[in-house]
Short mmCIF file of N, CA and C in Angstrom, two decimals:
data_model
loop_
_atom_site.label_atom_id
_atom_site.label_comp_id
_atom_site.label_asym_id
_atom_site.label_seq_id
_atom_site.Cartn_x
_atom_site.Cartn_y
_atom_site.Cartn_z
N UNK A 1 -76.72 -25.53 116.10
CA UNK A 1 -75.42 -25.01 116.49
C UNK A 1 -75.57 -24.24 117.80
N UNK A 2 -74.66 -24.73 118.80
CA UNK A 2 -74.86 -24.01 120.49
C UNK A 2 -73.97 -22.47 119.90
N UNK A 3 -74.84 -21.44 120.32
CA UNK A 3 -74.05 -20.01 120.54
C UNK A 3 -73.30 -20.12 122.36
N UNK A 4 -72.07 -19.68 122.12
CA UNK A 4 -71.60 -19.00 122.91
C UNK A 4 -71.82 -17.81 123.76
N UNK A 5 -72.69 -18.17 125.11
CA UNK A 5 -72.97 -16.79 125.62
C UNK A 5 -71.78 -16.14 126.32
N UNK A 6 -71.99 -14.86 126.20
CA UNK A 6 -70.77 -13.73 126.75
C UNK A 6 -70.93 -13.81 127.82
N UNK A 7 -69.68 -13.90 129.02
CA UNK A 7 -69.21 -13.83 129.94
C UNK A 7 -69.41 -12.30 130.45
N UNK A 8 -70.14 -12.07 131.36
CA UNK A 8 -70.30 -10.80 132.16
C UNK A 8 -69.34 -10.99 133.10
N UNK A 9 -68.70 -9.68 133.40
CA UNK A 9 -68.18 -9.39 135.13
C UNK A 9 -69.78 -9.47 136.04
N UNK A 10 -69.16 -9.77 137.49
CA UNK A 10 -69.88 -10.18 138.44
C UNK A 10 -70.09 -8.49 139.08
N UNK A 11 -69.37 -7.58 138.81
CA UNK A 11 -69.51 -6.31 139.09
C UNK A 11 -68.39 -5.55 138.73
N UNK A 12 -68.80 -4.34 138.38
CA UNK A 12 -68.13 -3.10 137.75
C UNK A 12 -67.92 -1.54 138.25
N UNK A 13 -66.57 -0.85 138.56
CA UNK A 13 -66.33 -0.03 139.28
C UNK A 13 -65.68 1.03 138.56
N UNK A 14 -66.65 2.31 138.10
CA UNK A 14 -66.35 3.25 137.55
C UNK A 14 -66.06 4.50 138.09
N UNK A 15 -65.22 5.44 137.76
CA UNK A 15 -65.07 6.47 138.22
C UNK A 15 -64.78 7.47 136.80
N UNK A 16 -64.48 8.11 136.46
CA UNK A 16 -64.92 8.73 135.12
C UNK A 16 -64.37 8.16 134.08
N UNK A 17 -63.40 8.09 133.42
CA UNK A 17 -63.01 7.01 131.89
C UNK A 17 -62.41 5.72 132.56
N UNK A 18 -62.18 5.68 134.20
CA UNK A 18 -61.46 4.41 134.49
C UNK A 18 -62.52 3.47 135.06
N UNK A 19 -62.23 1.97 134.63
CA UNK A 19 -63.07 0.79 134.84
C UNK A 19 -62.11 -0.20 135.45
N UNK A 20 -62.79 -0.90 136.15
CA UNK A 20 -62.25 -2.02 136.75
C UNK A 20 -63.54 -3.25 136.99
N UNK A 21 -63.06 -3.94 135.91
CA UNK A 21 -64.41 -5.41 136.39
C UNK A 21 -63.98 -6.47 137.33
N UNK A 22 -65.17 -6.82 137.57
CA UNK A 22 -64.72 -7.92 138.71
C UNK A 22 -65.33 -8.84 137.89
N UNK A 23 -64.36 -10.14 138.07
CA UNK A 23 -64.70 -11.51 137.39
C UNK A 23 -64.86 -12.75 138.45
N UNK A 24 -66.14 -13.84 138.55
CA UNK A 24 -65.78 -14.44 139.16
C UNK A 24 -65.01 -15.37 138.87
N UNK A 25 -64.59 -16.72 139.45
CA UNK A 25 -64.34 -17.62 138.82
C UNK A 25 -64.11 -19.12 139.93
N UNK A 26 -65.02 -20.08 139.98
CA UNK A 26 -65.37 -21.01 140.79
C UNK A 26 -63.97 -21.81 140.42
N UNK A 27 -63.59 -22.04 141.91
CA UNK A 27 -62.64 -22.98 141.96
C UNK A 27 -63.01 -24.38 142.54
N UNK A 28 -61.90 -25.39 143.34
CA UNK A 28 -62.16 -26.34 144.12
C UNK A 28 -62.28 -25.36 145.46
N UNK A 29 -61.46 -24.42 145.73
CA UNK A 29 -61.40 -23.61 146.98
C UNK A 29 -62.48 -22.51 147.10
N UNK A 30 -63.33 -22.26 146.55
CA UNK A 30 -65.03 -21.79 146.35
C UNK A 30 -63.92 -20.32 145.12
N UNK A 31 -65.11 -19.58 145.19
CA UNK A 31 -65.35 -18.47 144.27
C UNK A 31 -63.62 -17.30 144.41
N UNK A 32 -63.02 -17.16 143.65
CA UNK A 32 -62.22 -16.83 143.30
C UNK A 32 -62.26 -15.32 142.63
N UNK A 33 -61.91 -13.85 142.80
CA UNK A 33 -62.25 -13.05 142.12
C UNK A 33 -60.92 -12.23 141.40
N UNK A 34 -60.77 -11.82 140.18
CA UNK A 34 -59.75 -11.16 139.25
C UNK A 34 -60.51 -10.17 138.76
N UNK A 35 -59.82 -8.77 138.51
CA UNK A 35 -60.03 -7.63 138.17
C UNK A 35 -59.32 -7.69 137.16
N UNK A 36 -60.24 -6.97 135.71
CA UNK A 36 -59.08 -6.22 134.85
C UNK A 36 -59.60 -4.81 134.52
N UNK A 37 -58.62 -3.99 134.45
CA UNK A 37 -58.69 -2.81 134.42
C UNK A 37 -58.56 -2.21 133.01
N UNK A 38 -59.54 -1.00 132.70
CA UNK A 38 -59.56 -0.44 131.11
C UNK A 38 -60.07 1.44 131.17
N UNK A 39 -59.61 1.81 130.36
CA UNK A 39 -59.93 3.24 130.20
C UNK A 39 -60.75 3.69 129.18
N UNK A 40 -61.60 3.97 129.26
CA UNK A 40 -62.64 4.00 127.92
C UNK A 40 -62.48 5.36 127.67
N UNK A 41 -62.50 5.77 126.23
CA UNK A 41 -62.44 6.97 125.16
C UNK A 41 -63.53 6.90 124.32
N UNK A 42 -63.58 7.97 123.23
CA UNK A 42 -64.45 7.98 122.26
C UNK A 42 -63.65 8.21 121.23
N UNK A 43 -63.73 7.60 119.82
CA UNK A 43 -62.76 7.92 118.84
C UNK A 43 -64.26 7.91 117.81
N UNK A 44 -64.33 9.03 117.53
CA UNK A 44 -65.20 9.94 116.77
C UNK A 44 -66.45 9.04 117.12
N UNK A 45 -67.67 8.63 116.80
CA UNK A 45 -69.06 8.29 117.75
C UNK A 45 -68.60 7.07 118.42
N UNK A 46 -67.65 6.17 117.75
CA UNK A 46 -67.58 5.06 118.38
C UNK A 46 -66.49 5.21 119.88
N UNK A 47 -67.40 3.90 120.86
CA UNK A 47 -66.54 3.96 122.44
C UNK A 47 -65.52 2.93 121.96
N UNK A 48 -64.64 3.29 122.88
CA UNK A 48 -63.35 1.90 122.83
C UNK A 48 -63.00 1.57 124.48
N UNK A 49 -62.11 0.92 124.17
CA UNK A 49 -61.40 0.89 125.38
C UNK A 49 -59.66 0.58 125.33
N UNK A 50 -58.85 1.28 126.26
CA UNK A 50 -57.85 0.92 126.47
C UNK A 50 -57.12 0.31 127.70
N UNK A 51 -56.18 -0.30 127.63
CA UNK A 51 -55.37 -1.37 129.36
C UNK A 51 -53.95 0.16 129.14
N UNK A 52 -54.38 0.63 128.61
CA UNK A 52 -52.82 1.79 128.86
C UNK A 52 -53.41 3.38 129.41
N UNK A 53 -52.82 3.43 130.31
CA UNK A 53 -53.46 4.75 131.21
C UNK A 53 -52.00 5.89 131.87
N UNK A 54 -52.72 7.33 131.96
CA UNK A 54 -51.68 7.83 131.14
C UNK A 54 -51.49 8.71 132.60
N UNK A 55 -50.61 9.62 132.94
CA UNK A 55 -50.13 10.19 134.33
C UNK A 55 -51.32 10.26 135.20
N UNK A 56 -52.38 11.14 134.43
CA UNK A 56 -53.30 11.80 135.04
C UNK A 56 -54.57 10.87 134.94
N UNK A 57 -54.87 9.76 134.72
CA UNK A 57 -55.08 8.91 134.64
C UNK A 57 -54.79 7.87 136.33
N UNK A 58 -53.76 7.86 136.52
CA UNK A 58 -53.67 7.19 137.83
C UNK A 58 -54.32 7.16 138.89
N UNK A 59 -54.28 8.54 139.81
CA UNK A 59 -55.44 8.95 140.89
C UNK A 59 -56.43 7.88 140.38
N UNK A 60 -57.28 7.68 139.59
CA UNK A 60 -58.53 7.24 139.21
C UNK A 60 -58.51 5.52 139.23
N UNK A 61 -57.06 5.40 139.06
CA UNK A 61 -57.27 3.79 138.78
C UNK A 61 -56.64 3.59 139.86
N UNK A 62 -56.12 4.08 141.21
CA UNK A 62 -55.72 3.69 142.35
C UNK A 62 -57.22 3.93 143.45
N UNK A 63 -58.10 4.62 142.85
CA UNK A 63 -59.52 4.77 143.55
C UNK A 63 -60.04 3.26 143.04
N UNK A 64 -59.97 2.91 141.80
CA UNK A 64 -61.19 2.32 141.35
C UNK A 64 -60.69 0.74 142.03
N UNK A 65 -59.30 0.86 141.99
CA UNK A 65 -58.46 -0.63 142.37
C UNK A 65 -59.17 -0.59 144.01
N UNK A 66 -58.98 0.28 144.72
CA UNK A 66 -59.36 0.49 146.32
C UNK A 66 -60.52 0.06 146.49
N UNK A 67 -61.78 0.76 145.13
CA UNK A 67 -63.44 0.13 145.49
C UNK A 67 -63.25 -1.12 144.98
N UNK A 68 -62.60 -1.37 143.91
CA UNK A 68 -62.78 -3.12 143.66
C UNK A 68 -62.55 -4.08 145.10
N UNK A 69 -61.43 -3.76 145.40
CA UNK A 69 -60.71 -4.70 146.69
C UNK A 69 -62.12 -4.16 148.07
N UNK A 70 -62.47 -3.23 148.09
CA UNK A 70 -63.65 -3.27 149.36
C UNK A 70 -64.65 -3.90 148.70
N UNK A 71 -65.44 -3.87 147.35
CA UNK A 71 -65.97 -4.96 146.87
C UNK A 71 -65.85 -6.39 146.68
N UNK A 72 -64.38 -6.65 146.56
CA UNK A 72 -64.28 -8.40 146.79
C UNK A 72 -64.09 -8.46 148.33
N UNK A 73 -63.98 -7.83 149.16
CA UNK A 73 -63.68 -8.61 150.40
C UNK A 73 -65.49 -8.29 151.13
N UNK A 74 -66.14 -7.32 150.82
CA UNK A 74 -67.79 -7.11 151.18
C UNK A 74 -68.05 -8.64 150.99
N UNK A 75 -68.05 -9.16 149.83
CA UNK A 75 -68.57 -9.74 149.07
C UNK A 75 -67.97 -11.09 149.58
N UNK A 76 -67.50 -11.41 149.97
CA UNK A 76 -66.42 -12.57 150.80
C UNK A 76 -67.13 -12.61 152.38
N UNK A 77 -67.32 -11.56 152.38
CA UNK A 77 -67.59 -11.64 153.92
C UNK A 77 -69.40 -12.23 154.27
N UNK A 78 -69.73 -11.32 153.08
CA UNK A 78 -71.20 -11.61 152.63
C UNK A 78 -71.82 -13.03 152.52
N UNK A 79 -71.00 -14.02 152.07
CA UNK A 79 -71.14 -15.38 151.42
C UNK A 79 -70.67 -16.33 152.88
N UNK A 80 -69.54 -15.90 153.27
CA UNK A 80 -69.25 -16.65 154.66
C UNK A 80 -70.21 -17.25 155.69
#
């Protein structure tokens, strides 16, 4: 029986509970990149994560969106 290996992001941009991964994804038009964004907590030992982020919360995910986008275009420029 073939296991299914897990899909890693191609790179990851943290700033304190806010995350943003970078995903690649090969097209006909070469390498293609999508971000999704998550807020990680602790709910008693165990980590989680959430896609819902809360006032004070923002600042952080308008930083982390800013290093993602200078990371996909580095990274574009890099491969060229």
């Amino acid at each position: 029986m073939a296991t299914k290996q897990k899909t890693r992001p191609v790179h990851e941009v943290r700033l304190g509970v806010v995350k943003a991964a970078i995903w690649a994804n090969e097209t006909d038009n070469g390498v293609r990149h999508n971000v999704t964004l998550s807020r990680i907590y602790k709910d008693g030992d165990e980590w989680k994560d959430s896609t819902s982020f809360g006032r004070d919360d923002l600042p952080l995910v308008a930083k982390v969106v800013d290093k993602a986008h200078d990371w996909i275009f580095e990274e574009a420029s890099s491969t060229s």
